[in-house]
mmCIF file of C-alpha atoms in Angstrom:
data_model
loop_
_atom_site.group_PDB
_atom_site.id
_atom_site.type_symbol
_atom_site.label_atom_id
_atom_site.label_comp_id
_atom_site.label_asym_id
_atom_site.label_seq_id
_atom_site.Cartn_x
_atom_site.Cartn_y
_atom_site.Cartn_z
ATOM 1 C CA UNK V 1 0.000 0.000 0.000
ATOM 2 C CA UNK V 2 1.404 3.230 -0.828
ATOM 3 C CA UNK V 3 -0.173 6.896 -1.170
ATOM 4 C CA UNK V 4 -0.270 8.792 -4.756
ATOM 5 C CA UNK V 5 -0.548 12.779 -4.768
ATOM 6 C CA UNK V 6 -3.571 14.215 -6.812
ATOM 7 C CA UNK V 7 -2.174 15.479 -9.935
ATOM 8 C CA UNK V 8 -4.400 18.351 -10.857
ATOM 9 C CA UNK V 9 -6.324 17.116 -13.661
ATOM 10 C CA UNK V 10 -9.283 19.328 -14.455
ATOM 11 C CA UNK V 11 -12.778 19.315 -12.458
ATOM 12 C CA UNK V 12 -15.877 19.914 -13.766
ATOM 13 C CA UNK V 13 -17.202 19.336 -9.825
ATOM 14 C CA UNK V 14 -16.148 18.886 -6.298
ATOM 15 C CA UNK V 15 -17.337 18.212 -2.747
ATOM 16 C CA UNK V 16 -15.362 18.659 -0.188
ATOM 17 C CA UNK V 17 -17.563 17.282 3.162
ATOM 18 C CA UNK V 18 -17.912 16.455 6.532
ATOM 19 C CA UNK V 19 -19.577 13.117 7.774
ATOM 20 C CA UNK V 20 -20.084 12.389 10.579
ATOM 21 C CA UNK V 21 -19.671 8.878 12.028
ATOM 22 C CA UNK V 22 -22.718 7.571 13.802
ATOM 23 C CA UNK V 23 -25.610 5.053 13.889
ATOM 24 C CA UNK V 24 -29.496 6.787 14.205
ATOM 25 C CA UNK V 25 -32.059 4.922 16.241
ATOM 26 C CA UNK V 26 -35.533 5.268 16.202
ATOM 27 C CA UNK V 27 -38.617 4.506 18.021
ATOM 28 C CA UNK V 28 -41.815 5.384 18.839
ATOM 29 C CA UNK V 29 -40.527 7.412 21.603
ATOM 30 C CA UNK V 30 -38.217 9.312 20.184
ATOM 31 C CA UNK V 31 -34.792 8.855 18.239
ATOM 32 C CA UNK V 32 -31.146 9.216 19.387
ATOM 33 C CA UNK V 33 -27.472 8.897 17.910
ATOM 34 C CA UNK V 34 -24.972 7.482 18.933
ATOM 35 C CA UNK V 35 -21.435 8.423 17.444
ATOM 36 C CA UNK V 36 -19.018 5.377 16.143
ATOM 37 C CA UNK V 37 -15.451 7.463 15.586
ATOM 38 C CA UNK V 38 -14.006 10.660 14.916
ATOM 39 C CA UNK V 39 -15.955 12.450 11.702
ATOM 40 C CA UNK V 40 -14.348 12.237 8.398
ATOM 41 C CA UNK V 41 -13.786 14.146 4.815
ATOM 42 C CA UNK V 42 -15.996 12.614 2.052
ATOM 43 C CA UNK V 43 -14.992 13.810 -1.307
ATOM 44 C CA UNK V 44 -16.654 13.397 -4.944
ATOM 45 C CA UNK V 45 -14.988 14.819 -8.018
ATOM 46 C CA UNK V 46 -15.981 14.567 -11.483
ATOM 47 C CA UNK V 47 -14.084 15.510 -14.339
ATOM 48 C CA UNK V 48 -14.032 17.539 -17.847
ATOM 49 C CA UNK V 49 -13.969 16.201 -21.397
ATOM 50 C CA UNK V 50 -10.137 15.625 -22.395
ATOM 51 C CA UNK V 51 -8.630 14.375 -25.441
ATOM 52 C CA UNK V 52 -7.905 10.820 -26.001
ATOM 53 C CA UNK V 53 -3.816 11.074 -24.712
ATOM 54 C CA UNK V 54 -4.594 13.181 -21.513
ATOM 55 C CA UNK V 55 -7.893 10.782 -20.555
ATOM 56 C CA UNK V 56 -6.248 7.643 -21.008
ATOM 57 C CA UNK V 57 -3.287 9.517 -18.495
ATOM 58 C CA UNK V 58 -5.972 9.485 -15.956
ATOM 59 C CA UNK V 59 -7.532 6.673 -16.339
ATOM 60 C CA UNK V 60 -3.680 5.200 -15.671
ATOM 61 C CA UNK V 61 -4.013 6.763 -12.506
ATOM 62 C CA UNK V 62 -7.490 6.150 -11.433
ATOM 63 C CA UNK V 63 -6.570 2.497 -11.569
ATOM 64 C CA UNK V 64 -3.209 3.017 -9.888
ATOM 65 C CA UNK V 65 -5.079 3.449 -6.786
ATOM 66 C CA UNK V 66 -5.527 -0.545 -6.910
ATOM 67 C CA UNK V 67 -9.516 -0.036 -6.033
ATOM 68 C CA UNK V 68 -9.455 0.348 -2.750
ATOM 69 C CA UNK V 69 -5.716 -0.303 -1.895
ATOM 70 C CA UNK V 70 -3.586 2.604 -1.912
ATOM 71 C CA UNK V 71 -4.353 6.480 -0.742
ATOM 72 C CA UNK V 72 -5.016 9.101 -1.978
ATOM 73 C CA UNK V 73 -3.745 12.489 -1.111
ATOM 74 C CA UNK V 74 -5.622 15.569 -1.604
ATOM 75 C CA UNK V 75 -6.416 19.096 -0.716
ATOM 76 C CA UNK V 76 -9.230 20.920 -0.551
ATOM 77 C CA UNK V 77 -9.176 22.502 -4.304
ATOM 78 C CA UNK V 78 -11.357 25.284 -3.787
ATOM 79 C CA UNK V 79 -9.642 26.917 -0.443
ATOM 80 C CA UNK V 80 -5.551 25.573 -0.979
ATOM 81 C CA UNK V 81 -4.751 28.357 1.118
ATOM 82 C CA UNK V 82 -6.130 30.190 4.087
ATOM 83 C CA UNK V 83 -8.112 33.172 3.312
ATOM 84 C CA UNK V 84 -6.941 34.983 6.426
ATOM 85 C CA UNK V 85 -3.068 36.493 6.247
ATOM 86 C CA UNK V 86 -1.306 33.960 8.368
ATOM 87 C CA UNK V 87 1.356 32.467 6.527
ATOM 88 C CA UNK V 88 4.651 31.801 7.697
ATOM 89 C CA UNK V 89 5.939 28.155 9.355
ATOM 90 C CA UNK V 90 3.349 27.993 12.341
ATOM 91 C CA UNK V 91 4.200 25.206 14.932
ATOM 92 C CA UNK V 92 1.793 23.945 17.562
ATOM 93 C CA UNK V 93 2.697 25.881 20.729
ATOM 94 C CA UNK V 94 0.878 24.167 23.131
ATOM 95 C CA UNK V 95 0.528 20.787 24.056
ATOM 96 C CA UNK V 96 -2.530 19.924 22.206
ATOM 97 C CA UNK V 97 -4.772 16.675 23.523
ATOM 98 C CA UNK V 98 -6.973 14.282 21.715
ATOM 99 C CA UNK V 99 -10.507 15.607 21.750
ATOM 100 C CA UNK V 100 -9.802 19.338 21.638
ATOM 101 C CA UNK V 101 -11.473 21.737 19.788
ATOM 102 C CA UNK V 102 -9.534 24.481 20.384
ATOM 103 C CA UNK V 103 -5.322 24.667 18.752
ATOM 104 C CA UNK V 104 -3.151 27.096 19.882
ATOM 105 C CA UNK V 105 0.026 28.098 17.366
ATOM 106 C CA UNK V 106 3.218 29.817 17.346
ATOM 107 C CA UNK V 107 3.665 31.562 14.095
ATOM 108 C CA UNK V 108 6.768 33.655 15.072
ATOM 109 C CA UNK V 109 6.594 37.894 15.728
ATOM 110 C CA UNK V 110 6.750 38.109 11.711
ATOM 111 C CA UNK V 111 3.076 37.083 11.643
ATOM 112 C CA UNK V 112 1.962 39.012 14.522
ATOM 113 C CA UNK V 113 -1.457 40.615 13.787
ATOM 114 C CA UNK V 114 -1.909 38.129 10.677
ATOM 115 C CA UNK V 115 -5.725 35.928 10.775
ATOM 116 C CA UNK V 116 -6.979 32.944 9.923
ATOM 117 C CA UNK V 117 -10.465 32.779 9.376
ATOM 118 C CA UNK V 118 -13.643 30.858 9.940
ATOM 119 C CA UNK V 119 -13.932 28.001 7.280
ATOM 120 C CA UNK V 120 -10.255 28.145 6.772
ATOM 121 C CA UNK V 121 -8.351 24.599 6.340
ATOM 122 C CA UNK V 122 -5.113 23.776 8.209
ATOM 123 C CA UNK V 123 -3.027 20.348 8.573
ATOM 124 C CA UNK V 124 -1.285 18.549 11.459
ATOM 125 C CA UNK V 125 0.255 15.327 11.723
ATOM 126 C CA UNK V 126 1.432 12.942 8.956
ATOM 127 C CA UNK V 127 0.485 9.697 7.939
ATOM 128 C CA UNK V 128 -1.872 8.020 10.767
ATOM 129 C CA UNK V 129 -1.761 11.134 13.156
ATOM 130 C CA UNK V 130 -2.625 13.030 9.764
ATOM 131 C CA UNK V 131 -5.527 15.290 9.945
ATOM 132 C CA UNK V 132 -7.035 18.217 7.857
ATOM 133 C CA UNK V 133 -8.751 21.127 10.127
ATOM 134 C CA UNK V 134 -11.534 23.534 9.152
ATOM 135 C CA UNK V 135 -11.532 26.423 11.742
ATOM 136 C CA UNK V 136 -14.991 27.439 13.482
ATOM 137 C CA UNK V 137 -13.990 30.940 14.148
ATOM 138 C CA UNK V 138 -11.694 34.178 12.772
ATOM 139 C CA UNK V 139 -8.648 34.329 15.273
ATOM 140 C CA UNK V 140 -5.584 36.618 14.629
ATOM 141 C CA UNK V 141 -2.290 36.432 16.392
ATOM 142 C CA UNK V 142 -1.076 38.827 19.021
ATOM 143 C CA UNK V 143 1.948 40.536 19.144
ATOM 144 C CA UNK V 144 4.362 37.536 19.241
ATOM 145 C CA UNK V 145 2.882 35.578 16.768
ATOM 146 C CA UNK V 146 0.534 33.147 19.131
ATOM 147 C CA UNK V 147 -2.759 32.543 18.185
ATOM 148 C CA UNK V 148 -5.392 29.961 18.813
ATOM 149 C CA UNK V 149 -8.196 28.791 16.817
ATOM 150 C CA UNK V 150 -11.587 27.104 17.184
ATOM 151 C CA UNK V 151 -12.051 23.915 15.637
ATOM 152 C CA UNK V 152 -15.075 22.583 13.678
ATOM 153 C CA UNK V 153 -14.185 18.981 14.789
ATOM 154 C CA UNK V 154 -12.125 17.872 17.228
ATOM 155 C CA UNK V 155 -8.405 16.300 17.785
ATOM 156 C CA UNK V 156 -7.962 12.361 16.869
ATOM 157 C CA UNK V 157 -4.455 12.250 18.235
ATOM 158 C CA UNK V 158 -1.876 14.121 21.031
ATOM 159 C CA UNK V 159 0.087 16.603 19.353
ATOM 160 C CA UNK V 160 3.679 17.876 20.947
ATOM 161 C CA UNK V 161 4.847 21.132 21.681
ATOM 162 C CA UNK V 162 6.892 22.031 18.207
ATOM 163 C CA UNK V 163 4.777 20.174 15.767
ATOM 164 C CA UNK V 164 4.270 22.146 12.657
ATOM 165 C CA UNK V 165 0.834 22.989 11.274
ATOM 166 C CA UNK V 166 0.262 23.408 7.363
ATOM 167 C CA UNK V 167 -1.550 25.815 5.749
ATOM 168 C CA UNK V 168 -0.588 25.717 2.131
ATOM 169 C CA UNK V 169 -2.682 22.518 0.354
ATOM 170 C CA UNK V 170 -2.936 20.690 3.649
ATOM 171 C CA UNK V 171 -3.614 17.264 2.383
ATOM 172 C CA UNK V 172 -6.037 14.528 4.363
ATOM 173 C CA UNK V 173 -5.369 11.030 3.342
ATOM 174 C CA UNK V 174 -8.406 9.237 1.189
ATOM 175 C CA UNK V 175 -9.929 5.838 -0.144
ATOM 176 C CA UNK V 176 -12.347 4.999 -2.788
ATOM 177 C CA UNK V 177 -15.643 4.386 -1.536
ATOM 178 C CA UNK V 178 -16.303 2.582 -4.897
ATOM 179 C CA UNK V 179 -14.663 1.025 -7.665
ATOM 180 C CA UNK V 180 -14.337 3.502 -10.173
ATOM 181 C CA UNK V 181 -16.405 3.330 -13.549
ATOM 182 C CA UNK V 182 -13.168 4.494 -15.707
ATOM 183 C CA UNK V 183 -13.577 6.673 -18.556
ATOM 184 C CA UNK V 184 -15.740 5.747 -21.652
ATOM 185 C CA UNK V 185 -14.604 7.008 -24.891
ATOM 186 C CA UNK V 186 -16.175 9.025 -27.580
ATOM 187 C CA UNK V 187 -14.397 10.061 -31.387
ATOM 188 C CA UNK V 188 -11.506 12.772 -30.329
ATOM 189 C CA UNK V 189 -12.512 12.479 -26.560
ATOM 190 C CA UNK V 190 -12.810 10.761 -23.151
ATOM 191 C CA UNK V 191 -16.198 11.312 -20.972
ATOM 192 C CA UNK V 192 -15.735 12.950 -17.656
ATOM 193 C CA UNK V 193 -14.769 10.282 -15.111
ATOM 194 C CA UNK V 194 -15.637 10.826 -11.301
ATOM 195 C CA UNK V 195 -14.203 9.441 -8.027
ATOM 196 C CA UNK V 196 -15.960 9.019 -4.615
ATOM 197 C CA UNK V 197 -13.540 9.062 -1.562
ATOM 198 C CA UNK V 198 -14.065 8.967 2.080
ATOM 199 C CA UNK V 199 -11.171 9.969 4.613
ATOM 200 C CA UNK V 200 -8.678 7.082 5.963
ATOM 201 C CA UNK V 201 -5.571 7.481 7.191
ATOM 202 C CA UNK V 202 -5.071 3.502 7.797
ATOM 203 C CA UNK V 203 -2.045 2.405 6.065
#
């Protein structure tokens, strides 16, 4: 099993979306749910029509993800970068627990003043401690560079003192949720193909 990097082929549409992970009950009393594990990205991407050479270059790749055996890496494609004016090589500043919704960074006296802003995307960890973060409030750093954010979901893992933080095309790790279709084929072009991923950072 290995992970291959999404080579920017064209997109005619993309989802980028949050599911959560739980089981719904429901009687004649009422309902209630009960969550199963941490929420995850789910992802659907269709493509453009290409010529023959550059479809059948995808299609390569589509099927070089083995079905469901190796990752996928991707960003979200629409938001690569914050919106806010942090930038800079942020680190996590303080120690940061499993379960927390709340991250606090050091970005350095260079970014002091600078924002990140609500729906913003940034990325901690690598491989299975990997995770993608959407931000559920503006913050902006004070005078030193420290600011913490508000997180729309919370922490899967620990993460140290010193641990950097991503903000340019923070990637979350993916799987197909189903075989792919692959491409069908028309005179001087290839149909748009489409994948449907859902987050998992399992080797």
């Amino acid at each position: 099993m290995s992970v291959r990097n999404w080579p920017r082929y064209g997109v005619a549409s993309f989802n980028w979306t949050l599911m959560p992970q739980a089981i719904a009950f429901k009687g004649a009393f009422g309902s209630q749910a009960l969550e199963t594990g941490s929420p995850r990205w789910e992802v659907s991407l269709t493509g453009i029509h290409q010529k023959h050479i550059k479809s059948l270059e995808i299609q390569r790749f589509i099927e070089s993800l083995g079905g469901f055996r190796h990752q996928l890496a991707l960003y979200h494609l629409l938001q690569p970068v914050p919106r806010g004016t942090l930038r800079g090589s942020p680190e996590v500043a303080v120690l940061a627990s499993r379960g927390a919704t709340a991250l606090t960074l050091d970005a350095g006296a260079a970014q002091a003043n600078r924002t990140l802003l609500a729906g913003d995307y940034i990325g901690v960890g690598a491989n299975l401690t990997q995770q993608v973060l959407r931000l559920d409030a503006d913050a902006i750093a004070d005078a030193a560079g420290i600011i913490t954010v508000q997180l729309a979901t919370p922490l899967r893992n620990d993460f140290n003192v010193g641990s950097a933080v991503v903000w340019d095309k923070p990637t979350a790790l993916f799987r197909q949720r189903e075989l792919s279709t692959g491409i069908n084929f028309i005179p001087k072009f290839g149909q748009p193909w489409s994948l449907n991923l859902l987050e998992d950072w399992r080797p």
